Protein backbone atom coordinates (compact mmCIF):
# COMPACT_ATOMS: atom_id res chain seq x y z
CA UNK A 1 269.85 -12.47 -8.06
CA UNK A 2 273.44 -10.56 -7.80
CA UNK A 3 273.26 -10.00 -4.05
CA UNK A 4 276.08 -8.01 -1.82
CA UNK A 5 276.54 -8.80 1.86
CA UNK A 6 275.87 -6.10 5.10
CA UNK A 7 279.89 -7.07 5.15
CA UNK A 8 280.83 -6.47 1.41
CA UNK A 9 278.83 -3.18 1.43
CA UNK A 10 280.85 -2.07 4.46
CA UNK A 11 284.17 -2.86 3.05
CA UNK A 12 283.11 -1.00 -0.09
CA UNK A 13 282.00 1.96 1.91
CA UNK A 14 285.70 1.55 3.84
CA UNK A 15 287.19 2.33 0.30
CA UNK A 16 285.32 5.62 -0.84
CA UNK A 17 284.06 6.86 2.29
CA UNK A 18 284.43 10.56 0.78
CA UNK A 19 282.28 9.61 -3.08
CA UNK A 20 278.67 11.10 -2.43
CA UNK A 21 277.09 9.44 -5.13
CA UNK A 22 279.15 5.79 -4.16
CA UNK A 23 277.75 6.25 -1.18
CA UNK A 24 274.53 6.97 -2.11
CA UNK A 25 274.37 3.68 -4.74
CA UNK A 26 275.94 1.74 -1.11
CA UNK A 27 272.90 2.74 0.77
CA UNK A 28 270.23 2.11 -2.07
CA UNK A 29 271.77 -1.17 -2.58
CA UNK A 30 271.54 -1.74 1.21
CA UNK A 31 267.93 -0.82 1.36
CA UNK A 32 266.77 -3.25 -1.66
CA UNK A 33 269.06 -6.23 0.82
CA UNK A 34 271.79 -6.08 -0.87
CA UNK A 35 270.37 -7.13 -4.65
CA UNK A 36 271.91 -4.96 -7.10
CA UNK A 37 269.54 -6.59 -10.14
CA UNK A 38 266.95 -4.75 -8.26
CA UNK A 39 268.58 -1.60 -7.85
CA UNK A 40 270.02 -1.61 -11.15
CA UNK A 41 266.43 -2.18 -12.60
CA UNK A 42 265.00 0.77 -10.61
CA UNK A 43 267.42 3.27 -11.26
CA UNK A 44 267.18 2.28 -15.29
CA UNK A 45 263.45 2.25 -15.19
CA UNK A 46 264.13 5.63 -12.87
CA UNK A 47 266.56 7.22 -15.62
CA UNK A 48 265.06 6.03 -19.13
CA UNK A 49 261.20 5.67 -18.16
CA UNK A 50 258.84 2.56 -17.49
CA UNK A 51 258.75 0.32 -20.10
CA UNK A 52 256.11 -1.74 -22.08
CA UNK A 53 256.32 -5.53 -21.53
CA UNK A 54 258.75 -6.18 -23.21
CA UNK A 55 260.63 -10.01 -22.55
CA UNK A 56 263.62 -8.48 -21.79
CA UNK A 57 264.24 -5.89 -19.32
CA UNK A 58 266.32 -2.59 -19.43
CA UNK A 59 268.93 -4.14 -17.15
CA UNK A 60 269.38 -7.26 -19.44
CA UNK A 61 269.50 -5.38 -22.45
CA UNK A 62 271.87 -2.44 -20.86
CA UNK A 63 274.46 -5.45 -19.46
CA UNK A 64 274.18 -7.37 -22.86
CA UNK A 65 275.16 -3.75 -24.68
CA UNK A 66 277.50 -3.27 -22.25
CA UNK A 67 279.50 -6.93 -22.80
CA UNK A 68 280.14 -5.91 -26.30
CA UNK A 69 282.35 -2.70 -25.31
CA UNK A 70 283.69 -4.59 -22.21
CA UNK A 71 284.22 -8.08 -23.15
CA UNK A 72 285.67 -7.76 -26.92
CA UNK A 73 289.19 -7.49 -27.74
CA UNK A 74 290.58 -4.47 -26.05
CA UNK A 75 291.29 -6.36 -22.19
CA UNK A 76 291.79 -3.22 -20.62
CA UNK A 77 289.05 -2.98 -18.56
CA UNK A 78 289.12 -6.35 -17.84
CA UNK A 79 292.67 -5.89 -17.05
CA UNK A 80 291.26 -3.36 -14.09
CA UNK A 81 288.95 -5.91 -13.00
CA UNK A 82 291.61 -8.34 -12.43
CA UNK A 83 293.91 -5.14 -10.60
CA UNK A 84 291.02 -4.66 -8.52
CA UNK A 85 290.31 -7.94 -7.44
CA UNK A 86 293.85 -8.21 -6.33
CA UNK A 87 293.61 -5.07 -4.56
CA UNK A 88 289.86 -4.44 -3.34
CA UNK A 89 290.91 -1.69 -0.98
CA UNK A 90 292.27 0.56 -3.30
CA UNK A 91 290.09 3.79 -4.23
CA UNK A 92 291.83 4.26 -7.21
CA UNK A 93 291.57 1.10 -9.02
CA UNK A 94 287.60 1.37 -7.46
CA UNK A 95 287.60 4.81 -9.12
CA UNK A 96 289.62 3.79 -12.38
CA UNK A 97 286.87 1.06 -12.92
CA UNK A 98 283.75 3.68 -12.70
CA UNK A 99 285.54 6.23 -14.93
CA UNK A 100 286.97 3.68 -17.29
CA UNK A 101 283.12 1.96 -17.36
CA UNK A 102 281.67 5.96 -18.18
CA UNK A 103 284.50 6.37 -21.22
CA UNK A 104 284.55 3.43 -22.83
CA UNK A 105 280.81 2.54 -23.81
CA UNK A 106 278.41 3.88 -25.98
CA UNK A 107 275.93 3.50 -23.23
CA UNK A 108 274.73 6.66 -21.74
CA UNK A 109 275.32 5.93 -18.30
CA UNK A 110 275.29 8.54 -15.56
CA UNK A 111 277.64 7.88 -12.55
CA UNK A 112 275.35 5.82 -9.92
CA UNK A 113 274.84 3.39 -12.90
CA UNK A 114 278.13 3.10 -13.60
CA UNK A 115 279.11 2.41 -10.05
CA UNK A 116 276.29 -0.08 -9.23
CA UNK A 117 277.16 -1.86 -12.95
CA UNK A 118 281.23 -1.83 -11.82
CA UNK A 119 280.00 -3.33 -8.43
CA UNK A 120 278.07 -5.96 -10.08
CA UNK A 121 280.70 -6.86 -12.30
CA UNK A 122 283.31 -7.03 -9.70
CA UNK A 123 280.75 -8.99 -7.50
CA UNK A 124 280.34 -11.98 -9.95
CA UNK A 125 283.82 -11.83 -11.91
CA UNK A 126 284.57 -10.26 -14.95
CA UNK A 127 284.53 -13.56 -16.68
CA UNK A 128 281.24 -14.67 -15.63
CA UNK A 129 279.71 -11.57 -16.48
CA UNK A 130 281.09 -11.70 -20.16
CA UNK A 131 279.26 -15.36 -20.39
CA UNK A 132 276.29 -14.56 -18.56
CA UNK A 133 275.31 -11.81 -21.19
CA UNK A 134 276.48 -13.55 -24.11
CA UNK A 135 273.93 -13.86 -26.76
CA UNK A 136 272.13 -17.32 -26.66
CA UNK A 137 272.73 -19.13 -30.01
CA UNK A 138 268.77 -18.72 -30.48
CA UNK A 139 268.56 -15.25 -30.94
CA UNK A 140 271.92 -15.14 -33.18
CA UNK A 141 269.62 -17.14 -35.47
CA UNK A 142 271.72 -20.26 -34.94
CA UNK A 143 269.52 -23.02 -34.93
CA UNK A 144 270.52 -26.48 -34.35
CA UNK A 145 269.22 -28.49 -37.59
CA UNK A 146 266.32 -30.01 -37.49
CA UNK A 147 266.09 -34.00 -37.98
């Protein structure tokens, strides 16, 4: 479980006091207690429909998707990540993360997922994020040999 503070969701409402729909994801977050896998499950489930079920849910399969655009070889947003962290009171580099998020994947995202996904990733470190959804070697088909 990914889970913001009552303190970190204050600070974060400190930096974009004036975004509706920041806001908005702030105060959904704040009613599931802070867990954004929770959140970020209900507003996928909300957006693409209920789902079968299936192993995997839409949030694992959405954040896996997303690591390929965001954790390849252009740094960039990674780059922001790191300008963020550095600076965590800056609406602009908060902004620039969200926007950058929306641009650069193939993932149809609307805004509210994009922010809860950027606070998520800024949460547990772009780093840990990019080896948390990377592919297990069972499902690339790598198979240790057998004896």
């Amino acid at each position: 479980m990914t889970q913001l503070s009552t303190a970190e969701i204050e600070q974060y409402r400190e930096v974009l006091p004036n975004d509706a729909s920041f806001q908005s994801a702030l105060t959904q977050i704040e009613q599931h207690n802070g867990d954004i896998d929770s959140y970020l499950d209900e507003i996928l489930l909300d957006k693409f429909g209920a789902t079968r079920d299936y192993q995997k849910s839409l949030r694992e399969v959405t954040l896996k998707r997303l690591r390929k655009e965001l954790c390849g070889a252009d740094d960039s947003f990674r780059t922001k990540v790191q300008e963020y962290k550095r600076n965590p009171a800056s609406a602009p580099l908060l902004t620039g993360l969200i926007v950058s998020l929306l641009a650069m994947t193939g993932v149809p995202l609307d805004p509210t997922i994009a922010t809860v996904i950027v606070l998520y990733i800024v949460h547990v470190g772009i780093d840990i994020f990019c080896e948390y959804t990377e592919p297990d070697a069972d499902a690339l088909g790598n198979q240790p040999p057998k004896n």
